[in-house]
Coordinates of C-alpha atoms in Angstrom, one line a residue:
Chain A
M1 CA 25.2 83.8 -65.7
N2 CA 24.7 85.1 -62.2
G3 CA 26.5 83.7 -58.9
Q4 CA 30.2 82.5 -58.4
P5 CA 31.3 80.5 -61.4
G6 CA 30.4 77.0 -61.3
T7 CA 27.7 77.6 -59.1
V8 CA 24.1 77.9 -59.6
P9 CA 22.0 80.6 -58.8
A10 CA 19.7 79.3 -55.9
A11 CA 16.8 81.0 -57.4
L12 CA 17.4 78.9 -60.3
T13 CA 17.7 75.9 -58.7
L14 CA 14.7 76.8 -57.2
R15 CA 13.0 77.5 -60.3
V16 CA 13.6 74.0 -62.0
R17 CA 12.7 71.7 -59.3
E18 CA 9.4 73.2 -59.0
I19 CA 9.3 72.9 -63.2
L20 CA 10.8 69.3 -62.6
R21 CA 8.1 68.5 -59.6
Q22 CA 5.4 69.8 -62.0
L23 CA 6.1 67.4 -64.6
G24 CA 6.7 64.3 -62.8
E25 CA 3.0 64.6 -61.9
E26 CA 1.9 64.6 -65.9
T27 CA 4.6 62.1 -66.6
G28 CA 6.0 60.3 -63.8
D29 CA 9.9 61.0 -61.9
E30 CA 12.6 62.4 -64.0
P31 CA 15.1 60.5 -64.9
P32 CA 18.3 60.5 -62.6
G33 CA 21.0 63.4 -63.4
F34 CA 18.2 65.6 -65.5
E35 CA 17.8 67.9 -63.0
E36 CA 21.3 68.9 -63.4
R37 CA 20.8 68.6 -67.7
V38 CA 18.5 71.0 -67.5
L39 CA 19.8 73.5 -64.8
R40 CA 23.3 73.5 -66.6
A41 CA 20.9 74.0 -70.9
A42 CA 19.8 76.3 -68.9
E43 CA 22.0 78.6 -67.4
G44 CA 23.5 79.4 -70.5
L45 CA 20.7 81.4 -71.7
S46 CA 20.1 85.1 -71.1
N47 CA 17.1 84.9 -68.7
P48 CA 17.3 81.7 -66.9
E49 CA 14.8 81.5 -64.9
T50 CA 12.0 82.5 -67.7
H51 CA 13.4 79.8 -69.9
A52 CA 13.8 76.9 -67.6
P53 CA 10.1 75.4 -68.7
Q54 CA 11.0 75.3 -72.1
V55 CA 14.2 73.8 -71.4
A56 CA 12.6 71.1 -69.5
A57 CA 10.3 70.3 -71.8
R58 CA 12.6 70.0 -74.5
L59 CA 15.1 67.5 -72.9
L60 CA 12.1 65.4 -71.4
A61 CA 10.5 65.0 -74.7
D62 CA 14.1 63.8 -76.3
R63 CA 14.3 61.4 -73.5
I64 CA 10.6 60.4 -73.6
K65 CA 11.3 59.8 -77.4
K66 CA 14.3 57.8 -76.3
T67 CA 12.7 56.1 -73.8
R68 CA 10.1 55.2 -76.7
F69 CA 12.4 54.2 -79.1
E70 CA 14.1 51.6 -76.5
L71 CA 10.7 49.8 -76.0
N72 CA 10.4 49.8 -79.4
E73 CA 12.9 47.6 -79.7
R74 CA 13.1 46.1 -76.8
V75 CA 9.6 45.0 -78.6
L76 CA 11.3 44.4 -82.1
E77 CA 13.6 41.6 -80.6
L78 CA 10.6 39.8 -78.9
E79 CA 8.7 40.0 -82.2
S80 CA 11.5 38.8 -84.3
L81 CA 11.9 35.8 -82.1
Y82 CA 8.2 34.7 -82.6
D83 CA 8.5 35.5 -85.5
L84 CA 11.1 33.4 -86.1
G85 CA 8.9 30.9 -84.7
L86 CA 6.0 31.3 -87.1
S87 CA 6.5 32.6 -90.5
V88 CA 10.7 31.0 -90.1
A89 CA 9.6 28.4 -89.2
G90 CA 6.7 28.6 -91.8
E91 CA 9.7 28.7 -94.6
L92 CA 10.4 25.2 -96.1
D93 CA 13.4 26.7 -98.1
V94 CA 16.7 26.1 -96.4
E95 CA 18.2 27.9 -98.3
K96 CA 16.3 30.3 -97.7
L97 CA 15.8 30.0 -94.2
A98 CA 19.1 30.4 -94.1
D99 CA 19.5 34.2 -95.4
E100 CA 15.9 34.9 -93.0
I101 CA 17.9 33.5 -90.3
L102 CA 21.2 35.2 -91.0
F103 CA 20.0 38.7 -91.7
R104 CA 17.8 38.5 -89.0
S105 CA 20.6 38.2 -86.6
I106 CA 22.8 40.8 -87.7
S107 CA 19.7 43.3 -87.3
L108 CA 18.7 42.0 -83.8
T109 CA 22.6 42.8 -82.6
N110 CA 22.6 46.3 -84.5
S111 CA 26.1 44.1 -86.2
R112 CA 27.7 44.6 -88.9
S113 CA 28.1 42.1 -90.3
G114 CA 27.4 37.9 -89.7
A115 CA 27.7 34.1 -91.1
L116 CA 25.7 31.2 -90.4
H117 CA 26.8 27.8 -91.4
L118 CA 24.6 25.0 -91.8
L119 CA 26.0 21.4 -90.8
D120 CA 24.4 17.5 -91.6
Q121 CA 26.1 14.7 -89.6
G122 CA 29.1 17.3 -89.1
R123 CA 29.4 18.1 -92.9
V124 CA 29.1 22.1 -93.7
T125 CA 25.6 22.0 -96.2
V126 CA 24.8 25.6 -96.4
S127 CA 26.8 28.7 -95.6
R128 CA 26.1 32.4 -95.8
S129 CA 28.1 35.2 -94.9
F130 CA 27.4 39.1 -94.7
G131 CA 29.9 41.7 -94.7
G132 CA 32.7 39.4 -95.3
P133 CA 33.7 36.2 -94.6
L134 CA 34.0 35.6 -90.7
L135 CA 35.1 32.1 -90.0
S136 CA 35.7 29.5 -92.6
P137 CA 32.4 27.4 -93.2
E138 CA 35.5 24.3 -92.6
S139 CA 35.7 25.3 -89.6
A140 CA 32.1 25.4 -88.3
P141 CA 32.3 21.9 -87.0
R142 CA 35.2 22.2 -85.5
I143 CA 34.3 24.9 -82.8
E144 CA 33.0 23.6 -79.4
L145 CA 31.0 26.0 -78.0
C146 CA 28.4 25.5 -74.9
S147 CA 24.2 26.1 -75.8
D148 CA 25.5 29.7 -74.4
G149 CA 27.5 30.6 -77.8
M150 CA 30.6 32.7 -77.1
I151 CA 31.8 36.5 -76.3
N152 CA 34.5 37.1 -78.4
N153 CA 35.7 40.8 -77.6
A154 CA 39.6 40.9 -79.5
A155 CA 38.5 38.5 -82.0
S156 CA 40.8 40.7 -84.0
S157 CA 43.8 38.9 -82.3
Q158 CA 42.4 35.7 -80.2
P159 CA 41.2 32.7 -82.0
I160 CA 37.8 31.0 -81.4
C161 CA 38.7 27.4 -80.3
G162 CA 41.9 27.5 -82.2
E163 CA 39.8 29.3 -85.4
P164 CA 40.9 32.6 -87.1
V165 CA 38.7 35.3 -87.3
T166 CA 38.4 37.6 -90.1
N167 CA 37.2 41.0 -91.2
C168 CA 36.0 41.8 -88.1
E169 CA 36.8 44.0 -84.3
K170 CA 34.6 42.1 -82.0
C171 CA 32.2 39.2 -82.6
L172 CA 30.0 36.6 -80.9
V173 CA 29.0 32.8 -81.6
V174 CA 26.7 30.9 -80.8
P175 CA 25.4 27.0 -81.5
I176 CA 22.4 26.2 -83.8
Q177 CA 21.5 23.0 -82.0
R178 CA 18.5 21.1 -81.7
E179 CA 18.1 18.1 -78.7
G180 CA 22.1 18.0 -78.2
R181 CA 22.9 17.7 -81.9
R182 CA 24.5 20.2 -83.7
L183 CA 23.1 21.7 -86.9
G184 CA 24.9 24.9 -87.2
I185 CA 26.7 28.0 -86.3
L186 CA 25.8 31.5 -86.1
V187 CA 28.0 34.6 -85.8
V188 CA 27.6 38.0 -85.7
A189 CA 30.6 41.0 -85.3
D190 CA 31.4 44.3 -84.6
K191 CA 28.0 45.2 -82.9
E192 CA 27.6 49.4 -83.6
T193 CA 26.9 52.4 -82.2
R194 CA 25.4 55.8 -83.1
E195 CA 28.5 57.5 -83.2
G196 CA 29.9 54.7 -85.6
A197 CA 32.4 52.9 -83.1
V198 CA 32.2 49.0 -82.4
A199 CA 30.7 48.6 -78.9
D200 CA 31.4 44.9 -77.2
F201 CA 29.2 42.4 -76.7
V202 CA 27.4 41.8 -73.7
P203 CA 25.8 38.7 -72.4
S204 CA 22.3 40.4 -73.1
D205 CA 23.1 39.7 -76.7
A206 CA 24.8 36.5 -76.2
R207 CA 21.0 35.6 -74.0
L208 CA 19.1 37.2 -77.2
L209 CA 20.8 35.4 -80.0
G210 CA 21.1 32.1 -78.1
L211 CA 17.1 32.1 -77.8
F212 CA 17.0 33.7 -81.7
A213 CA 19.6 30.4 -82.5
S214 CA 17.0 28.0 -80.4
Q215 CA 14.0 28.8 -82.8
A216 CA 16.3 28.7 -85.7
A217 CA 17.1 25.5 -85.1
T218 CA 13.7 24.5 -84.7
A219 CA 12.9 26.1 -88.4
V220 CA 16.3 24.0 -89.4
E221 CA 15.2 21.2 -88.6
T222 CA 11.8 21.7 -90.3
A223 CA 12.7 22.8 -93.0
R224 CA 15.1 19.6 -93.2
L225 CA 12.3 17.3 -92.4
H226 CA 10.2 19.0 -95.1
R227 CA 12.7 18.7 -97.7
E228 CA 13.5 14.7 -97.0
A229 CA 9.8 13.4 -97.1
V230 CA 9.6 15.7 -100.4
E231 CA 13.0 13.6 -101.7
K232 CA 11.4 10.6 -100.1
E233 CA 8.1 10.8 -102.4
R234 CA 9.4 12.0 -105.2
L235 CA 11.7 8.7 -105.2
E236 CA 8.8 7.0 -104.3
R237 CA 6.9 7.9 -107.4
E238 CA 10.3 7.6 -109.6
L239 CA 10.3 3.8 -108.0
E240 CA 6.7 3.9 -108.9
L241 CA 6.7 4.9 -112.5
A242 CA 10.3 2.8 -113.0
A243 CA 7.8 -0.2 -112.0
S244 CA 4.5 0.6 -114.1
I245 CA 7.7 0.4 -117.2
Q246 CA 8.2 -3.0 -115.8
R247 CA 5.2 -4.5 -115.6
E248 CA 4.9 -3.0 -119.1
I249 CA 7.9 -4.7 -120.2
L250 CA 6.5 -8.3 -118.2
P251 CA 4.5 -10.3 -120.6
R252 CA 0.5 -10.2 -120.6
E253 CA -0.5 -13.4 -121.6
L254 CA 2.4 -16.2 -122.4
P255 CA 1.9 -17.9 -125.6
E256 CA 0.1 -20.8 -125.6
G257 CA -0.5 -24.0 -128.5
P258 CA -0.4 -27.8 -129.0
G259 CA 2.4 -29.5 -127.1
L260 CA 2.5 -26.1 -125.2
S261 CA 2.0 -25.1 -121.5
I262 CA 3.5 -22.2 -119.7
A263 CA 3.1 -20.4 -116.8
A264 CA 5.7 -17.4 -115.4
R265 CA 5.6 -15.1 -112.4
T266 CA 7.9 -13.0 -110.8
L267 CA 7.5 -11.0 -107.4
P268 CA 9.8 -7.8 -106.9
T269 CA 11.2 -7.6 -103.5
R270 CA 11.0 -4.0 -104.0
Q271 CA 8.7 -1.6 -106.4
V272 CA 11.3 -2.3 -109.1
G273 CA 13.1 -5.8 -109.0
G274 CA 16.0 -7.1 -111.5
D275 CA 14.2 -10.2 -113.3
Y276 CA 12.8 -10.9 -115.9
F277 CA 10.7 -12.9 -118.0
D278 CA 9.2 -13.2 -121.7
A279 CA 7.7 -15.8 -123.8
L280 CA 7.2 -15.4 -127.0
R281 CA 6.8 -16.7 -130.8
A282 CA 9.7 -16.2 -133.2
A283 CA 8.7 -16.3 -136.9
D284 CA 9.5 -19.3 -137.2
G285 CA 6.6 -20.9 -135.0
S286 CA 8.8 -22.4 -131.9
L287 CA 8.8 -20.5 -128.8
V288 CA 12.1 -18.0 -127.6
F289 CA 11.8 -17.8 -123.6
V290 CA 14.1 -16.1 -120.8
V291 CA 14.3 -15.5 -117.8
A292 CA 17.1 -13.5 -116.1
D293 CA 18.6 -11.9 -113.2
V294 CA 20.2 -8.2 -113.8
S295 CA 22.5 -7.1 -110.9
G296 CA 21.1 -4.5 -108.4
K297 CA 18.6 -3.4 -107.6
G298 CA 15.8 -0.2 -108.1
V299 CA 15.8 1.8 -111.1
P300 CA 19.0 0.9 -112.4
A301 CA 18.5 -2.2 -112.6
A302 CA 14.7 -1.6 -114.0
L303 CA 16.2 0.4 -117.0
L304 CA 19.0 -2.4 -118.1
V305 CA 15.4 -4.8 -117.7
S306 CA 14.2 -2.7 -120.2
T307 CA 17.3 -2.5 -122.3
L308 CA 17.3 -6.3 -121.9
S309 CA 13.6 -7.0 -123.1
T310 CA 13.8 -4.4 -126.3
S311 CA 17.2 -6.1 -127.1
V312 CA 15.5 -9.5 -126.8
H313 CA 12.4 -8.2 -129.3
L314 CA 14.7 -7.3 -131.8
Q315 CA 16.8 -9.4 -132.0
L316 CA 14.6 -12.6 -132.2
D317 CA 14.4 -13.1 -135.4
E318 CA 17.4 -12.4 -136.5
A319 CA 20.2 -14.4 -134.1
R320 CA 20.9 -18.5 -135.2
D321 CA 20.2 -19.8 -132.2
P322 CA 20.1 -19.2 -128.8
A323 CA 23.9 -18.7 -128.0
D324 CA 24.3 -16.3 -131.1
L325 CA 21.0 -14.4 -129.4
V326 CA 22.7 -14.1 -126.2
S327 CA 26.0 -12.4 -127.6
R328 CA 23.9 -10.4 -129.3
L329 CA 22.2 -9.1 -125.9
H330 CA 26.1 -9.8 -124.3
R331 CA 27.5 -7.2 -126.9
H332 CA 24.4 -4.3 -126.6
L333 CA 24.3 -4.8 -123.0
F334 CA 28.7 -4.8 -122.4
R335 CA 28.5 -1.3 -124.9
F336 CA 25.4 0.6 -122.9
S337 CA 25.7 -0.9 -119.0
R338 CA 28.9 1.6 -117.8
A339 CA 28.5 0.5 -114.3
R340 CA 29.1 -2.6 -116.1
K341 CA 26.3 -4.8 -114.6
F342 CA 26.0 -7.9 -115.5
V343 CA 23.0 -10.5 -116.6
T344 CA 22.6 -14.0 -115.4
M345 CA 19.8 -15.6 -118.1
F346 CA 18.6 -19.0 -119.1
L347 CA 17.5 -18.5 -122.9
G348 CA 15.3 -21.0 -124.5
R349 CA 14.4 -21.7 -128.1
F350 CA 11.5 -24.5 -127.9
H351 CA 9.9 -25.8 -130.5
P352 CA 6.9 -27.8 -129.5
G353 CA 5.7 -30.2 -132.0
S354 CA 9.1 -32.1 -131.6
G355 CA 9.7 -31.4 -128.0
D356 CA 13.1 -29.8 -129.1
L357 CA 14.5 -27.5 -127.4
D358 CA 18.0 -25.6 -127.6
Y359 CA 19.2 -23.7 -124.1
V360 CA 21.9 -21.1 -123.1
S361 CA 22.6 -20.7 -119.6
A362 CA 24.8 -17.7 -118.6
G363 CA 26.1 -18.2 -115.6
H364 CA 21.9 -18.9 -114.6
N365 CA 21.2 -21.2 -111.4
P366 CA 20.2 -24.5 -112.7
A367 CA 16.7 -25.1 -114.7
I368 CA 14.7 -27.7 -113.2
W369 CA 13.8 -31.0 -115.9
L370 CA 11.2 -32.9 -115.1
T371 CA 10.7 -35.8 -117.0
G372 CA 7.5 -37.8 -118.0
G373 CA 9.4 -40.9 -116.1
G374 CA 9.6 -39.0 -112.7
E375 CA 13.4 -38.1 -113.1
I376 CA 14.5 -35.3 -111.8
R377 CA 17.8 -33.3 -114.2
E378 CA 19.2 -30.4 -113.1
L379 CA 20.5 -27.8 -116.7
P380 CA 23.2 -26.2 -115.1
A381 CA 25.1 -23.1 -116.5
T382 CA 26.8 -23.5 -120.0
G383 CA 28.8 -19.8 -120.1
R384 CA 29.1 -16.5 -118.5
P385 CA 26.9 -14.1 -117.4
A386 CA 26.2 -11.7 -120.1
G387 CA 27.5 -8.4 -119.8
M388 CA 30.6 -9.3 -117.8
F389 CA 33.4 -9.5 -119.4
P390 CA 34.1 -8.5 -123.7
D391 CA 35.3 -11.5 -124.9
S392 CA 32.4 -14.1 -123.4
T393 CA 30.7 -16.9 -125.9
W394 CA 28.7 -19.6 -125.3
T395 CA 27.1 -22.5 -126.9
T396 CA 24.0 -24.0 -127.6
R397 CA 22.7 -27.0 -126.3
H398 CA 20.5 -29.2 -126.6
I399 CA 17.5 -31.6 -124.8
T400 CA 14.0 -32.8 -126.2
L401 CA 11.4 -32.9 -124.0
A402 CA 9.5 -36.0 -124.3
R403 CA 5.2 -35.0 -123.3
G404 CA 4.2 -34.8 -120.3
D405 CA 7.9 -33.4 -119.3
R406 CA 8.7 -30.1 -117.3
L407 CA 10.7 -27.4 -117.1
C408 CA 11.3 -25.1 -114.2
V409 CA 13.5 -22.1 -114.8
Y410 CA 14.0 -19.9 -111.9
S411 CA 16.0 -16.8 -110.1
D412 CA 18.5 -17.5 -107.4
G413 CA 15.3 -15.5 -105.3
I414 CA 13.9 -18.6 -105.5
T415 CA 16.4 -21.2 -104.0
E416 CA 17.9 -18.2 -101.6
A417 CA 14.2 -17.1 -100.3
Q418 CA 14.4 -17.4 -96.3
N419 CA 12.8 -18.2 -93.0
S420 CA 13.9 -16.5 -90.0
R421 CA 16.3 -18.2 -88.4
E422 CA 18.1 -17.5 -92.1
E423 CA 17.5 -20.8 -93.7
E424 CA 17.3 -20.9 -97.5
F425 CA 14.0 -22.3 -99.5
G426 CA 17.6 -24.3 -101.1
M427 CA 17.5 -26.4 -104.4
P428 CA 16.0 -29.7 -102.4
R429 CA 12.9 -28.2 -101.6
L430 CA 12.4 -26.3 -104.6
K431 CA 12.7 -30.0 -106.2
E432 CA 10.5 -31.6 -103.8
V433 CA 7.9 -28.8 -104.1
L434 CA 7.5 -29.4 -108.6
E435 CA 7.9 -33.1 -107.5
A436 CA 4.6 -32.8 -105.5
S437 CA 3.2 -30.3 -108.4
R438 CA 3.7 -32.3 -111.2
Q439 CA 0.1 -34.0 -111.6
L440 CA -1.3 -30.3 -111.8
D441 CA -1.5 -27.5 -114.6
V442 CA 1.8 -25.3 -114.5
A443 CA -0.5 -22.2 -113.7
G444 CA -1.8 -24.2 -110.6
A445 CA 2.0 -25.9 -110.4
L446 CA 3.8 -21.9 -110.0
E447 CA 0.6 -20.9 -107.5
D448 CA 2.1 -24.0 -105.3
L449 CA 5.9 -22.9 -106.1
F450 CA 4.8 -19.5 -104.1
Q451 CA 2.7 -20.5 -101.8
E452 CA 5.4 -23.1 -100.5
I453 CA 7.4 -20.4 -100.6
T454 CA 5.4 -18.0 -98.6
R455 CA 4.4 -20.6 -96.3
F456 CA 8.5 -21.5 -95.8
A457 CA 9.8 -17.6 -95.3
D458 CA 6.7 -17.3 -92.5
G459 CA 7.1 -13.2 -93.0
A460 CA 10.7 -13.1 -93.2
P461 CA 11.8 -10.4 -95.3
Q462 CA 13.4 -11.5 -98.5
Y463 CA 16.4 -9.3 -100.2
D464 CA 15.5 -11.0 -104.0
D465 CA 13.8 -11.2 -105.9
E466 CA 11.4 -14.0 -106.8
T467 CA 11.5 -15.3 -110.7
A468 CA 10.1 -19.1 -111.7
L469 CA 8.3 -19.6 -115.2
I470 CA 7.4 -23.4 -115.9
L471 CA 7.1 -25.3 -119.0
S472 CA 5.1 -28.8 -120.0
R473 CA 4.8 -30.1 -123.3
Chain B
M1 CA 22.1 43.0 -102.8
N2 CA 25.4 45.4 -102.1
E3 CA 26.8 45.6 -98.5
V4 CA 27.5 48.7 -98.3
C5 CA 24.3 50.7 -99.1
K6 CA 24.1 52.0 -102.2
V7 CA 21.3 54.9 -103.2
E8 CA 20.1 55.7 -106.3
I9 CA 18.5 58.9 -106.5
V10 CA 15.3 60.4 -109.3
R11 CA 14.0 63.5 -108.6
E12 CA 11.4 65.6 -110.9
G13 CA 10.3 68.7 -109.3
N14 CA 9.7 68.9 -105.9
L15 CA 10.0 64.7 -105.5
A16 CA 12.5 62.7 -105.8
V17 CA 12.6 58.8 -105.3
L18 CA 15.7 56.9 -103.9
R19 CA 16.3 53.4 -104.6
T20 CA 18.6 51.7 -101.7
D21 CA 20.7 48.9 -102.1
G22 CA 22.4 47.5 -99.1
Y23 CA 22.0 47.6 -95.7
I24 CA 21.3 50.5 -93.8
N25 CA 22.5 50.0 -90.4
R26 CA 24.9 52.8 -89.5
E27 CA 27.0 53.8 -92.8
G28 CA 23.8 53.6 -94.5
G29 CA 21.4 55.2 -92.5
E30 CA 24.1 58.4 -92.8
E31 CA 24.6 57.8 -96.2
I32 CA 20.7 58.1 -96.9
E33 CA 20.4 61.2 -94.4
R34 CA 22.8 62.7 -96.5
C35 CA 20.9 62.8 -100.2
I36 CA 18.3 63.8 -97.8
T37 CA 19.3 66.7 -97.2
R38 CA 21.3 67.5 -99.8
L39 CA 17.6 67.8 -101.8
M40 CA 16.0 69.0 -99.2
E41 CA 18.6 72.1 -99.9
Q42 CA 17.8 72.2 -103.1
G43 CA 14.1 72.6 -102.4
V44 CA 12.9 68.8 -102.9
S45 CA 10.0 68.5 -99.7
R46 CA 8.8 65.3 -100.9
I47 CA 10.8 61.7 -101.1
V48 CA 9.7 58.1 -101.7
L49 CA 12.1 55.6 -100.2
N50 CA 12.2 52.7 -102.6
L51 CA 14.3 49.5 -101.0
E52 CA 13.6 46.6 -103.0
K53 CA 17.1 46.0 -102.4
T54 CA 17.7 46.2 -98.9
K55 CA 17.1 43.2 -97.4
I56 CA 18.7 44.0 -93.9
V57 CA 17.9 47.3 -92.0
N58 CA 19.1 47.9 -87.8
S59 CA 17.5 49.9 -85.3
I60 CA 20.6 52.6 -85.6
G61 CA 19.4 53.1 -89.4
I62 CA 16.3 53.4 -88.4
S63 CA 16.6 56.0 -85.9
I64 CA 18.5 57.6 -88.2
L65 CA 15.7 57.6 -90.8
I66 CA 13.6 58.9 -87.5
E67 CA 15.4 61.9 -87.7
V68 CA 15.4 62.6 -91.3
L69 CA 11.8 61.8 -91.1
E70 CA 12.0 64.7 -88.6
K71 CA 13.8 66.8 -90.7
L72 CA 11.8 66.9 -93.4
M73 CA 8.3 67.5 -91.5
E74 CA 9.3 70.3 -89.9
K75 CA 10.4 71.7 -93.6
K76 CA 6.0 70.9 -94.0
G77 CA 8.0 67.9 -96.5
A78 CA 6.6 64.4 -96.8
L79 CA 8.3 60.7 -96.7
A80 CA 7.0 57.4 -97.9
F81 CA 8.2 53.8 -97.9
C82 CA 8.2 51.7 -100.9
R83 CA 8.5 47.2 -101.9
L84 CA 9.9 46.7 -98.2
T85 CA 10.2 43.4 -97.3
P86 CA 7.8 41.6 -95.0
T87 CA 10.0 41.8 -92.0
I88 CA 11.2 45.3 -92.9
D89 CA 7.6 46.0 -93.2
K90 CA 7.3 44.8 -89.8
T91 CA 9.8 46.6 -88.4
F92 CA 9.5 49.3 -89.5
R93 CA 5.6 49.8 -87.7
I94 CA 7.0 48.4 -84.5
M95 CA 9.4 51.3 -84.4
G96 CA 6.5 53.7 -85.0
L97 CA 8.1 54.6 -88.4
A98 CA 4.8 53.9 -89.6
Q99 CA 3.2 56.1 -87.7
Y100 CA 4.2 59.6 -89.8
A101 CA 5.2 57.8 -93.1
G102 CA 3.1 55.8 -95.8
I103 CA 4.4 52.4 -96.2
H104 CA 3.6 51.2 -100.2
D105 CA 3.6 48.1 -102.1
T106 CA 5.1 50.0 -105.2
E107 CA 6.7 53.1 -106.3
A108 CA 4.2 54.0 -108.3
Q109 CA 1.6 54.4 -105.4
A110 CA 4.2 55.6 -103.3
T111 CA 4.7 58.6 -105.5
A112 CA 1.1 59.1 -105.5
A113 CA 0.2 58.6 -102.1
I114 CA 3.1 61.6 -101.4
S115 CA 1.8 63.7 -104.4
A116 CA -1.4 63.9 -103.1
A117 CA -0.5 65.1 -99.4
S118 CA -0.7 68.8 -98.4

């Protein structure tokens, strides 16, 4: 080496400066300290002034390569944020979305591991971790974070909001939130360096992950809303299917004949109701009719109605009398209804020729008997609802309908129909309407009844199915 | 997917297929680099990297892949990638890897392309 140890010969310095000046015209200003690096690299060579241009070119090429890589990294960060807003927001499966968010977060921050816990109303619904568990899912709802998140560069000894962090030295936690609602937390841990060390997380990391979490929140919310919409649609389809099954259960036509006119209608408050009516001829020519109200609503009630209907049809000609038929139905319901659902029902066997009516009212509303002579009588319940207690028994009661008599059997949705002032339609009003429509045929009387209820309710929402059956001799 | 990257090697003449399983970070990248360096010492110059079981890469892993690619190119070798996730595909294109190494859908396509490369 020329000159004094530790000093660079002036000639070499001048030569390097000349080279850098020429390079600078092509590439812009050389980076700080670059001249020093070129000098140090060149002075170790046998003929430094001759080799200086190659040394400068090699170091500059490395420098450009590194800068280009860093620039690409910034582009990648921006693209990742942009992508999450587009492609990931198009991912409607929350589970897949969670994987995508976690993987991208770890990759974006050069972390070794990460965890994502998604919350719904404070409850953890999806948990993902990569590289070992960092924060337990149960701790996620308890961690209070500001929107900027939290850097913890001493995670091995310092918990986050009192919650221990495991399997890492340093971590960065950001909330996933939207319009002030917490949707989850995102944690990344142990930022790598090329040399194999673990670097500190810095505020720019928190800003980047915070932006990413904000995009993720939109994607999570979209996926959730989609899932809820799909679930709602599935339930609606299920209800529609159950409603169509129930429509099939209800008789399309009711028996007619000498000494018999009958009309019935049910108006479910939901697509699938818990009310049921039927009227069918038994083998002996009598008419068996039933009005029933199953406890509960929706699909479970519809399934019980279906069971009840099948049982009535199967047991109709086997039973001695209405009490025997109700007992058989009760045993069947008690055996098959695990949720201990019960049924109130009025079940009658009517002989149109004689006018004899045998009936059982299992905890049902009093039926209304309008005699041709102008009397209005109530037929109260004769026993407990079916399916409720194992040892229930019923007794058959008997009346005779004279020509011109009329019987109205109904569910409690009729008398308990409400208007906006929460007044009930009630028994007196029901009797009044039936009395007023006595001159009409049964179909007309039934129409009148439902019209009166609609007028009374005046648009107020109803919470129970409305069913009525009117039979006339 | 493994959390620590594992590499399976299938060699045929001067061509080798490396199937990765796990995170290509510094550790994963160095494992790939070790495998390729060893293969190069044994005369292999054409490498296919099948990333079917890799769902994450980071920029340190990518910088190592670039170094490996440069070494291969110095020796007139070639590198091709296949079975990338859409995210990794995009990442490689942004980070400049796709400029010097082909990206293919299947291992067969990558092998055919790299065998044909002069």
